[in-house]
Amino acid sequence: MNASQPDCAAAAPAAEPESATCAANCATPLASLPYDTPIFLVGMMGAGKTTIGRSLARVLGREFVDLDHELESRCGVRVPVIFEIEGEAGFRRREAAALANCAARRGIVLATGGGAILAEENRAVLRRQGIVIYLRASVDELYRRTCRDRNRPLLATADPRATLRDLLARREPLYQEVADLTIETGCIPVSTLVKHLVPKLQAYEKKT
C-alpha cells in the first residue's frame, strides 16, 4: 500500500463531543463519494480524528462513529475506567472486537483510537476494509491539545510531553504502514482541511 505525501491542513481541533455517533443526515450532504467504502481516521491522541471525522461525515452525509465512544457505550464506563480495571491489554482486546464490528459497516467515517494500529489484526482490518487517512501532528501540537485532558490514561505520567514523543516514535511507522492518505494537521481550519480532502477521496481508488 502506498501512502500519499502529506498535505498541510487543519487547525487545532475543538473539544470532542460526548456522543458516540452522528447520523450526519440532519443536513443535505455537500458532497458525495462514488463508493460506500468506510473511511478510517488514524493518528495520535489529539491529532483531531473526532473533530475532523465529524466534519467530514457531515459534508459527505455519512454516519460518524468514534471507536472510543463506541467502546464506552458497549462497556457502560469511560475508557480510563476500562484501563483501571482491565489494564491496557484488556482495553486493547475490547478495542479490537469493537473495531472488527464497526469496520464491517458501509458508508461510515470512523475515528479510531490512537493505539488501535498497535495490533497486527487491527492493521489488517483497516487495510482490508476501508480507506485509511493518517492525521499527523507534531509532538508540541499534540501536547498543546491534550495537556488539560484528564481522560487520557497513557498520559497520566510525570512527563506527558516525553510520553507523547515516545508513543509517536513507536507508532509513526504503523500509521504510515496502513495509510492510504496522509494529512498534516495544525495549519488551517478544519473546514478548509475537509474541503481540501473531499476531492482526494472522490478521486481515490484503493489498490487491493
mmCIF file of C-alpha atoms in Angstrom:
data_model
loop_
_atom_site.group_PDB
_atom_site.id
_atom_site.type_symbol
_atom_site.label_atom_id
_atom_site.label_comp_id
_atom_site.label_asym_id
_atom_site.label_seq_id
_atom_site.Cartn_x
_atom_site.Cartn_y
_atom_site.Cartn_z
ATOM 1 C CA MET A 1 0.000 0.000 0.000
ATOM 2 C CA ASN A 2 1.417 3.359 -0.966
ATOM 3 C CA ALA A 3 0.586 6.298 1.294
ATOM 4 C CA SER A 4 0.473 9.690 -0.361
ATOM 5 C CA GLN A 5 2.791 12.511 0.557
ATOM 6 C CA PRO A 6 1.458 14.623 3.452
ATOM 7 C CA ASP A 7 -0.763 17.611 2.796
ATOM 8 C CA CYS A 8 -0.636 20.526 5.259
ATOM 9 C CA ALA A 9 -4.018 21.357 6.811
ATOM 10 C CA ALA A 10 -6.283 21.636 9.870
ATOM 11 C CA ALA A 11 -6.320 23.960 12.819
ATOM 12 C CA ALA A 12 -6.326 22.734 16.396
ATOM 13 C CA PRO A 13 -9.474 20.655 16.833
ATOM 14 C CA ALA A 14 -12.151 21.778 19.242
ATOM 15 C CA ALA A 15 -13.113 19.741 22.284
ATOM 16 C CA GLU A 16 -14.546 16.370 21.360
ATOM 17 C CA PRO A 17 -18.292 15.922 21.930
ATOM 18 C CA GLU A 18 -19.523 13.059 24.080
ATOM 19 C CA SER A 19 -21.919 11.409 21.626
ATOM 20 C CA ALA A 20 -20.677 8.139 20.106
ATOM 21 C CA THR A 21 -22.213 8.590 16.676
ATOM 22 C CA CYS A 22 -23.527 11.305 14.419
ATOM 23 C CA ALA A 23 -26.178 10.291 11.894
ATOM 24 C CA ALA A 24 -24.975 13.089 9.594
ATOM 25 C CA ASN A 25 -28.277 13.106 7.726
ATOM 26 C CA CYS A 26 -29.696 16.113 9.555
ATOM 27 C CA ALA A 27 -28.465 18.331 6.725
ATOM 28 C CA THR A 28 -28.195 17.929 2.978
ATOM 29 C CA PRO A 29 -24.779 16.452 2.058
ATOM 30 C CA LEU A 30 -22.454 18.952 0.399
ATOM 31 C CA ALA A 31 -20.509 16.252 -1.460
ATOM 32 C CA SER A 32 -20.609 12.551 -2.166
ATOM 33 C CA LEU A 33 -18.198 9.731 -2.935
ATOM 34 C CA PRO A 34 -18.551 7.203 -5.769
ATOM 35 C CA TYR A 35 -18.327 4.340 -3.279
ATOM 36 C CA ASP A 36 -19.624 3.394 0.168
ATOM 37 C CA THR A 37 -16.275 2.093 1.408
ATOM 38 C CA PRO A 38 -15.711 3.024 5.061
ATOM 39 C CA ILE A 39 -13.261 5.844 5.766
ATOM 40 C CA PHE A 40 -10.982 5.262 8.750
ATOM 41 C CA LEU A 41 -9.063 8.043 10.522
ATOM 42 C CA VAL A 42 -5.891 7.049 12.378
ATOM 43 C CA GLY A 43 -3.374 9.114 14.301
ATOM 44 C CA MET A 44 -2.204 10.060 17.760
ATOM 45 C CA MET A 45 -4.448 11.258 20.554
ATOM 46 C CA GLY A 46 -5.029 14.957 19.936
ATOM 47 C CA ALA A 47 -4.488 14.707 16.172
ATOM 48 C CA GLY A 48 -8.109 15.720 15.527
ATOM 49 C CA LYS A 49 -9.662 12.415 14.493
ATOM 50 C CA THR A 50 -13.028 13.063 16.120
ATOM 51 C CA THR A 51 -13.334 16.748 15.182
ATOM 52 C CA ILE A 52 -12.200 16.248 11.598
ATOM 53 C CA GLY A 53 -14.112 12.998 11.245
ATOM 54 C CA ARG A 54 -17.347 14.570 12.406
ATOM 55 C CA SER A 55 -16.953 17.446 9.944
ATOM 56 C CA LEU A 56 -16.051 15.105 7.073
ATOM 57 C CA ALA A 57 -19.047 12.881 7.800
ATOM 58 C CA ARG A 58 -21.364 15.894 7.842
ATOM 59 C CA VAL A 59 -20.102 17.092 4.451
ATOM 60 C CA LEU A 60 -20.437 13.612 2.933
ATOM 61 C CA GLY A 61 -23.791 12.820 4.549
ATOM 62 C CA ARG A 62 -22.266 9.785 6.250
ATOM 63 C CA GLU A 63 -22.611 8.363 9.737
ATOM 64 C CA PHE A 64 -19.757 9.288 12.057
ATOM 65 C CA VAL A 65 -18.503 6.746 14.591
ATOM 66 C CA ASP A 66 -15.889 7.321 17.288
ATOM 67 C CA LEU A 67 -14.350 3.972 18.261
ATOM 68 C CA ASP A 68 -13.572 5.002 21.860
ATOM 69 C CA HIS A 69 -17.128 6.240 22.367
ATOM 70 C CA GLU A 70 -18.490 3.074 20.751
ATOM 71 C CA LEU A 71 -16.418 1.034 23.184
ATOM 72 C CA GLU A 72 -17.618 3.104 26.142
ATOM 73 C CA SER A 73 -21.208 2.553 25.035
ATOM 74 C CA ARG A 74 -20.653 -1.205 24.898
ATOM 75 C CA CYS A 75 -18.931 -1.349 28.292
ATOM 76 C CA GLY A 76 -21.011 1.262 30.084
ATOM 77 C CA VAL A 77 -17.929 3.009 31.519
ATOM 78 C CA ARG A 78 -15.336 5.528 30.314
ATOM 79 C CA VAL A 79 -12.039 4.459 28.765
ATOM 80 C CA PRO A 80 -9.972 5.394 31.885
ATOM 81 C CA VAL A 81 -12.143 3.031 33.950
ATOM 82 C CA ILE A 82 -11.569 0.184 31.500
ATOM 83 C CA PHE A 83 -7.817 0.823 31.745
ATOM 84 C CA GLU A 84 -8.012 0.892 35.553
ATOM 85 C CA ILE A 85 -9.954 -2.366 35.832
ATOM 86 C CA GLU A 86 -8.534 -4.434 32.959
ATOM 87 C CA GLY A 87 -5.237 -2.725 32.148
ATOM 88 C CA GLU A 88 -4.097 -1.760 28.687
ATOM 89 C CA ALA A 89 -4.096 -5.374 27.475
ATOM 90 C CA GLY A 90 -7.760 -5.796 28.416
ATOM 91 C CA PHE A 91 -8.657 -2.498 26.793
ATOM 92 C CA ARG A 92 -6.875 -3.469 23.568
ATOM 93 C CA ARG A 93 -8.804 -6.746 23.370
ATOM 94 C CA ARG A 94 -12.101 -4.915 23.666
ATOM 95 C CA GLU A 95 -10.909 -2.286 21.179
ATOM 96 C CA ALA A 96 -10.060 -4.965 18.600
ATOM 97 C CA ALA A 97 -13.513 -6.528 18.897
ATOM 98 C CA ALA A 98 -15.238 -3.152 18.544
ATOM 99 C CA LEU A 99 -13.084 -2.239 15.536
ATOM 100 C CA ALA A 100 -13.856 -5.506 13.731
ATOM 101 C CA ASN A 101 -17.565 -4.881 14.247
ATOM 102 C CA CYS A 102 -17.541 -1.224 13.181
ATOM 103 C CA ALA A 103 -15.268 -1.776 10.183
ATOM 104 C CA ALA A 104 -17.870 -4.055 8.612
ATOM 105 C CA ARG A 105 -20.338 -1.162 8.338
ATOM 106 C CA ARG A 106 -20.554 0.562 4.958
ATOM 107 C CA GLY A 107 -20.764 4.281 4.387
ATOM 108 C CA ILE A 108 -19.269 5.438 7.684
ATOM 109 C CA VAL A 109 -16.441 7.711 8.805
ATOM 110 C CA LEU A 110 -14.699 6.015 11.747
ATOM 111 C CA ALA A 111 -12.281 7.738 14.124
ATOM 112 C CA THR A 112 -10.061 5.071 15.671
ATOM 113 C CA GLY A 113 -8.228 5.281 18.974
ATOM 114 C CA GLY A 114 -4.607 6.387 18.858
ATOM 115 C CA GLY A 115 -3.300 2.909 19.706
ATOM 116 C CA ALA A 116 -5.682 0.881 17.557
ATOM 117 C CA ILE A 117 -2.911 0.312 14.995
ATOM 118 C CA LEU A 118 -0.681 -1.479 17.531
ATOM 119 C CA ALA A 119 -2.257 -4.878 16.868
ATOM 120 C CA GLU A 120 -1.472 -6.525 13.546
ATOM 121 C CA GLU A 121 -5.046 -7.851 13.356
ATOM 122 C CA ASN A 122 -6.349 -4.286 13.596
ATOM 123 C CA ARG A 123 -3.975 -3.038 10.919
ATOM 124 C CA ALA A 124 -5.125 -5.867 8.657
ATOM 125 C CA VAL A 125 -8.773 -4.910 9.221
ATOM 126 C CA LEU A 126 -8.069 -1.252 8.445
ATOM 127 C CA ARG A 127 -6.133 -2.034 5.269
ATOM 128 C CA ARG A 128 -8.671 -4.576 4.032
ATOM 129 C CA GLN A 129 -11.950 -2.927 4.937
ATOM 130 C CA GLY A 130 -11.619 0.775 4.154
ATOM 131 C CA ILE A 131 -9.696 3.857 3.091
ATOM 132 C CA VAL A 132 -7.283 4.945 5.818
ATOM 133 C CA ILE A 133 -6.374 8.588 6.435
ATOM 134 C CA TYR A 134 -3.455 9.306 8.757
ATOM 135 C CA LEU A 135 -3.816 12.631 10.588
ATOM 136 C CA ARG A 136 -0.298 13.659 11.523
ATOM 137 C CA ALA A 137 0.647 16.290 14.120
ATOM 138 C CA SER A 138 3.860 17.328 15.866
ATOM 139 C CA VAL A 139 4.597 16.403 19.467
ATOM 140 C CA ASP A 140 4.291 20.056 20.534
ATOM 141 C CA GLU A 141 0.875 20.346 18.888
ATOM 142 C CA LEU A 142 -0.325 17.058 20.370
ATOM 143 C CA TYR A 143 0.805 18.178 23.824
ATOM 144 C CA ARG A 144 -0.930 21.548 23.465
ATOM 145 C CA ARG A 145 -4.194 19.808 22.586
ATOM 146 C CA THR A 146 -4.078 17.111 25.274
ATOM 147 C CA CYS A 147 -2.283 18.655 28.265
ATOM 148 C CA ARG A 148 -5.522 19.568 30.062
ATOM 149 C CA ASP A 149 -7.399 16.381 29.168
ATOM 150 C CA ARG A 150 -7.728 14.080 32.175
ATOM 151 C CA ASN A 151 -9.314 11.271 30.146
ATOM 152 C CA ARG A 152 -6.033 10.103 28.584
ATOM 153 C CA PRO A 153 -4.766 7.189 30.738
ATOM 154 C CA LEU A 154 -1.498 6.832 28.833
ATOM 155 C CA LEU A 155 -0.638 10.467 29.584
ATOM 156 C CA ALA A 156 -1.050 10.106 33.359
ATOM 157 C CA THR A 157 2.739 10.320 33.757
ATOM 158 C CA ALA A 158 5.239 12.728 35.264
ATOM 159 C CA ASP A 159 6.238 13.985 31.806
ATOM 160 C CA PRO A 160 3.323 13.734 29.340
ATOM 161 C CA ARG A 161 5.259 15.520 26.591
ATOM 162 C CA ALA A 162 8.023 12.902 26.742
ATOM 163 C CA THR A 163 5.377 10.178 26.784
ATOM 164 C CA LEU A 164 3.812 11.608 23.627
ATOM 165 C CA ARG A 165 7.243 11.767 21.988
ATOM 166 C CA ASP A 166 7.903 8.102 22.805
ATOM 167 C CA LEU A 167 4.442 6.977 21.710
ATOM 168 C CA LEU A 168 4.722 8.830 18.407
ATOM 169 C CA ALA A 169 8.183 7.384 17.719
ATOM 170 C CA ARG A 170 6.822 3.848 18.159
ATOM 171 C CA ARG A 171 3.542 4.387 16.340
ATOM 172 C CA GLU A 172 4.564 6.565 13.387
ATOM 173 C CA PRO A 173 5.768 3.614 11.236
ATOM 174 C CA LEU A 174 2.495 1.780 11.911
ATOM 175 C CA TYR A 175 0.358 4.779 10.954
ATOM 176 C CA GLN A 176 2.357 5.078 7.747
ATOM 177 C CA GLU A 177 2.005 1.346 7.104
ATOM 178 C CA VAL A 178 -1.809 1.479 6.995
ATOM 179 C CA ALA A 179 -2.277 4.956 5.499
ATOM 180 C CA ASP A 180 -3.731 5.482 2.035
ATOM 181 C CA LEU A 181 -3.648 9.268 2.516
ATOM 182 C CA THR A 182 -1.679 11.391 4.990
ATOM 183 C CA ILE A 183 -2.771 14.859 6.138
ATOM 184 C CA GLU A 184 -0.756 17.219 8.347
ATOM 185 C CA THR A 185 -2.927 18.905 10.968
ATOM 186 C CA GLY A 186 -2.289 22.300 12.500
ATOM 187 C CA CYS A 187 -2.057 24.748 9.592
ATOM 188 C CA ILE A 188 -5.557 25.747 8.521
ATOM 189 C CA PRO A 189 -9.130 25.409 9.837
ATOM 190 C CA VAL A 190 -10.884 22.052 9.905
ATOM 191 C CA SER A 191 -13.471 23.205 7.358
ATOM 192 C CA THR A 192 -10.682 24.052 4.914
ATOM 193 C CA LEU A 193 -8.977 20.721 5.534
ATOM 194 C CA VAL A 194 -12.205 18.858 4.771
ATOM 195 C CA LYS A 195 -12.778 20.909 1.610
ATOM 196 C CA HIS A 196 -9.222 20.009 0.590
ATOM 197 C CA LEU A 197 -9.686 16.320 1.452
ATOM 198 C CA VAL A 198 -13.005 15.573 -0.262
ATOM 199 C CA PRO A 199 -11.688 15.802 -3.878
ATOM 200 C CA LYS A 200 -8.830 13.479 -2.938
ATOM 201 C CA LEU A 201 -11.331 10.939 -1.628
ATOM 202 C CA GLN A 202 -13.548 11.345 -4.678
ATOM 203 C CA ALA A 203 -10.621 10.584 -6.986
ATOM 204 C CA TYR A 204 -9.060 7.885 -4.830
ATOM 205 C CA GLU A 205 -9.030 4.266 -5.990
ATOM 206 C CA LYS A 206 -7.818 1.844 -3.350
ATOM 207 C CA LYS A 207 -5.398 -0.771 -4.671
ATOM 208 C CA THR A 208 -6.127 -4.282 -3.469
#
